[in-house]
Amino acid sequence: MAKLMCLCCIILTIAVVVSADGCDGDRQDMIRECGKYQKFPAEPKLAPSDACCAVWHKANIPCLCTGVTKEKEKIWCMEKVGYVANFCKKPFPHGYKCGSYTFPPLAQ
């Protein structure tokens, strides 16, 4: 019985660690490859690199958006985030909320 309890505790600990932040790797990749294209000031908007776009295509964007706080929005220009998403051909849907920012319709 003690072995079973110990095994359950180990499994529970692993599950908590793995699920604590399922997109931390995506977040680090995004910072490394796309950071310079998405930070303030809002202008100029620079075309992101192929490496940045590759990160955009594999990233779990809904997971990343749940981690966007008001403090992070002081660093990351959400308008530029939308620009990078559009440039990389993975735009946010109209009305999509990321942190406290709601993305407008795509400019035609």
XYZ file of N, CA and C in Angstrom:
324
model
N 0.827 -1.189 0.000
C 0.000 0.000 0.000
C 0.875 1.258 0.000
N 1.956 1.206 0.766
C 2.858 2.365 0.830
C 3.511 2.611 -0.526
N 3.868 1.528 -1.218
C 4.468 1.680 -2.543
C 3.474 2.304 -3.519
N 2.215 1.899 -3.425
C 1.176 2.444 -4.291
C 0.978 3.928 -4.027
N 0.973 4.326 -2.782
C 0.828 5.744 -2.410
C 2.019 6.539 -2.928
N 3.205 5.985 -2.799
C 4.416 6.654 -3.268
C 4.359 6.824 -4.785
N 3.942 5.792 -5.492
C 3.814 5.856 -6.941
C 2.791 6.909 -7.350
N 1.668 6.967 -6.643
C 0.638 7.968 -6.933
C 1.183 9.382 -6.732
N 1.947 9.583 -5.677
C 2.541 10.897 -5.412
C 3.515 11.296 -6.522
N 4.308 10.349 -6.977
C 5.261 10.632 -8.052
C 4.519 10.999 -9.332
N 3.506 10.244 -9.673
C 2.735 10.521 -10.885
C 2.062 11.883 -10.789
N 1.479 12.200 -9.641
C 0.831 13.487 -9.430
C 1.837 14.632 -9.557
N 3.021 14.469 -9.005
C 4.059 15.495 -9.089
C 4.470 15.728 -10.539
N 4.661 14.677 -11.291
C 5.025 14.798 -12.700
C 3.915 15.508 -13.473
N 2.670 15.147 -13.220
C 1.541 15.762 -13.924
C 1.462 17.256 -13.633
N 1.699 17.655 -12.386
C 1.653 19.066 -12.023
C 2.780 19.831 -12.704
N 3.974 19.291 -12.702
C 5.118 19.956 -13.327
C 4.896 20.106 -14.824
N 4.423 19.070 -15.492
C 4.213 19.110 -16.934
C 3.099 20.078 -17.300
N 2.024 20.119 -16.525
C 0.892 20.963 -16.871
C 1.000 22.380 -16.321
N 2.022 22.685 -15.543
C 2.148 24.006 -14.932
C 2.139 25.097 -15.983
N 2.838 24.914 -17.049
C 2.836 25.890 -18.134
C 3.170 25.147 -19.409
N 2.147 24.692 -20.088
C 2.330 23.877 -21.272
C 2.934 24.595 -22.456
N 3.110 25.904 -22.349
C 3.639 26.625 -23.514
C 4.902 27.406 -23.177
N 5.603 27.026 -22.133
C 6.820 27.751 -21.772
C 7.871 27.669 -22.868
N 7.994 26.523 -23.522
C 8.949 26.395 -24.630
C 8.577 27.313 -25.782
N 7.271 27.376 -26.112
C 6.811 28.289 -27.158
C 7.111 29.737 -26.779
N 6.891 30.064 -25.520
C 7.144 31.430 -25.044
C 8.614 31.800 -25.211
N 9.502 30.894 -24.830
C 10.934 31.163 -24.960
C 11.344 31.288 -26.430
N 10.796 30.421 -27.277
C 11.073 30.494 -28.716
C 10.574 31.816 -29.291
N 9.380 32.229 -28.868
C 8.791 33.472 -29.368
C 9.641 34.669 -28.961
N 10.086 34.685 -27.716
C 10.936 35.784 -27.239
C 12.236 35.813 -28.036
N 12.850 34.655 -28.212
C 14.141 34.578 -28.898
C 14.037 34.960 -30.372
N 13.049 34.429 -31.076
C 12.981 34.611 -32.532
C 12.143 35.813 -32.973
N 11.167 36.213 -32.169
C 10.239 37.264 -32.609
C 10.269 38.517 -31.743
N 10.991 38.481 -30.636
C 10.973 39.591 -29.691
C 11.230 40.944 -30.311
N 12.248 41.045 -31.141
C 12.608 42.357 -31.683
C 11.564 42.893 -32.658
N 10.676 42.054 -33.144
C 9.640 42.490 -34.078
C 8.338 42.875 -33.367
N 8.235 42.567 -32.071
C 6.963 42.710 -31.376
C 7.009 43.653 -30.169
N 8.150 44.231 -29.896
C 8.261 45.121 -28.735
C 7.968 46.564 -29.129
N 7.653 47.375 -28.127
C 7.479 48.803 -28.352
C 8.795 49.406 -28.785
N 8.804 50.504 -29.526
C 7.663 51.332 -29.931
C 6.867 50.684 -31.068
N 5.644 51.197 -31.262
C 4.732 50.636 -32.262
C 5.260 50.789 -33.687
N 6.062 51.783 -33.924
C 6.659 52.009 -35.245
C 8.170 52.037 -35.096
N 8.922 51.585 -36.027
C 8.478 50.991 -37.288
C 8.123 49.519 -37.110
N 7.313 49.044 -38.001
C 6.994 47.618 -38.053
C 7.949 46.976 -39.051
N 8.693 45.998 -38.574
C 9.684 45.317 -39.406
C 9.165 43.952 -39.824
N 9.477 43.571 -41.047
C 9.104 42.234 -41.521
C 9.855 41.198 -40.688
N 9.126 40.258 -40.084
C 9.793 39.249 -39.262
C 10.601 38.264 -40.099
N 11.547 37.637 -39.450
C 12.409 36.644 -40.100
C 11.634 35.348 -40.361
N 12.207 34.524 -41.216
C 11.627 33.197 -41.457
C 11.589 32.373 -40.174
N 12.618 32.522 -39.335
C 12.662 31.785 -38.063
C 11.517 32.212 -37.154
N 11.222 33.508 -37.135
C 10.099 34.008 -36.339
C 8.792 33.413 -36.846
N 8.594 33.441 -38.152
C 7.355 32.878 -38.721
C 7.233 31.383 -38.429
N 8.354 30.688 -38.445
C 8.320 29.254 -38.120
C 7.840 29.035 -36.690
N 8.292 29.898 -35.778
C 7.832 29.819 -34.380
C 6.332 30.093 -34.318
N 5.868 31.102 -35.052
C 4.432 31.428 -35.064
C 3.606 30.240 -35.509
N 4.073 29.522 -36.496
C 3.285 28.417 -37.039
C 3.218 27.216 -36.115
N 4.202 27.045 -35.259
C 4.170 25.878 -34.366
C 3.664 26.213 -32.963
N 3.642 27.494 -32.618
C 3.302 27.893 -31.252
C 1.823 27.670 -30.922
N 1.583 27.386 -29.656
C 0.226 27.270 -29.131
C -0.211 28.675 -28.714
N -0.747 29.426 -29.659
C -1.082 30.833 -29.430
C -2.121 30.999 -28.320
N -3.201 30.211 -28.271
C -4.142 30.385 -27.158
C -3.471 30.231 -25.788
N -2.546 29.293 -25.671
C -1.822 29.112 -24.412
C -0.961 30.341 -24.120
N -0.247 30.835 -25.133
C 0.587 32.017 -24.935
C -0.256 33.221 -24.532
N -1.415 33.384 -25.141
C -2.265 34.540 -24.838
C -2.790 34.515 -23.402
N -2.969 33.332 -22.846
C -3.443 33.284 -21.451
C -2.384 33.819 -20.494
N -1.119 33.831 -20.916
C -0.045 34.332 -20.058
C 0.266 35.808 -20.253
N -0.478 36.482 -21.142
C -0.232 37.908 -21.381
C -0.926 38.718 -20.289
N -0.123 39.413 -19.505
C -0.628 40.246 -18.411
C -0.504 41.719 -18.789
N -1.092 42.590 -17.974
C -0.964 44.044 -18.190
C 0.504 44.444 -18.175
N 1.297 43.834 -17.309
C 2.726 44.149 -17.235
C 3.435 43.757 -18.521
N 3.102 42.586 -19.060
C 3.718 42.147 -20.320
C 3.278 43.018 -21.481
N 2.044 43.548 -21.409
C 1.551 44.423 -22.465
C 2.275 45.772 -22.469
N 3.002 46.080 -21.422
C 3.823 47.297 -21.396
C 5.124 47.082 -22.169
N 5.487 45.832 -22.381
C 6.710 45.476 -23.106
C 6.385 45.104 -24.544
N 5.374 44.254 -24.706
C 5.008 43.736 -26.023
C 3.923 44.607 -26.626
N 4.168 45.128 -27.809
C 3.192 45.944 -28.536
C 2.218 44.993 -29.228
N 0.999 44.921 -28.724
C 0.044 43.960 -29.263
C -0.312 44.276 -30.718
N -0.223 45.534 -31.108
C -0.434 45.890 -32.514
C 0.645 45.237 -33.385
N 1.888 45.248 -32.893
C 2.977 44.586 -33.624
C 2.823 43.066 -33.591
N 2.330 42.536 -32.488
C 2.082 41.095 -32.413
C 1.105 40.707 -33.525
N 0.047 41.503 -33.686
C -0.917 41.255 -34.757
C -0.293 41.386 -36.134
N 0.596 42.365 -36.302
C 1.289 42.559 -37.571
C 2.126 41.326 -37.917
N 2.875 40.832 -36.929
C 3.712 39.645 -37.156
C 2.837 38.443 -37.495
N 1.745 38.276 -36.756
C 0.832 37.161 -37.034
C 0.306 37.237 -38.468
N -0.095 38.419 -38.899
C -0.601 38.589 -40.268
C 0.499 38.326 -41.288
N 1.676 38.886 -41.056
C 2.787 38.719 -41.989
C 3.131 37.239 -42.156
N 3.084 36.523 -41.053
C 3.447 35.097 -41.050
C 2.296 34.200 -41.505
N 1.223 34.805 -41.949
C 0.068 34.076 -42.499
C -0.624 33.181 -41.470
N -0.609 33.647 -40.205
C -1.368 32.975 -39.154
C -2.032 34.066 -38.306
N -2.961 34.812 -38.943
C -3.553 35.964 -38.258
C -4.500 35.564 -37.131
N -4.689 36.509 -36.222
C -5.682 36.342 -35.175
C -7.063 36.584 -35.779
N -8.049 35.800 -35.405
C -9.411 36.072 -35.886
C -9.914 37.406 -35.306
N -10.778 38.075 -36.052
C -11.389 39.313 -35.579
C -12.027 39.071 -34.209
N -11.728 39.956 -33.273
C -12.306 39.857 -31.932
C -11.553 38.936 -30.985
N -10.473 38.305 -31.452
C -9.694 37.395 -30.601
C -9.042 38.189 -29.479
N -9.140 37.674 -28.287
C -8.592 38.357 -27.121
C -7.286 37.687 -26.694
N -6.250 38.504 -26.566
C -4.934 38.038 -26.128
C -4.517 38.980 -25.003
N -4.489 38.462 -23.775
C -4.317 39.353 -22.637
C -5.561 40.215 -22.554
N -5.387 41.533 -22.446
C -6.546 42.424 -22.423
C -6.815 43.035 -23.792
N -5.981 42.695 -24.775
C -6.095 43.279 -26.112
C -7.031 42.444 -26.973
N -7.932 43.112 -27.686
C -8.815 42.437 -28.620
C -8.407 42.843 -30.028
N -8.135 41.862 -30.863
C -7.651 42.137 -32.213
C -8.786 42.634 -33.110
N -8.493 43.720 -33.839
C -9.488 44.285 -34.761
C -9.563 43.461 -36.045
N -10.522 43.799 -36.937
C -10.569 43.118 -38.237
C -9.275 43.355 -38.998
N -8.913 42.435 -39.869
C -7.717 42.581 -40.682
C -7.904 43.733 -41.657
N -6.830 44.523 -41.824
C -6.867 45.606 -42.813
C -6.828 44.994 -44.205
N -7.632 45.488 -45.076
C -7.673 44.969 -46.454
C -6.765 45.760 -47.350
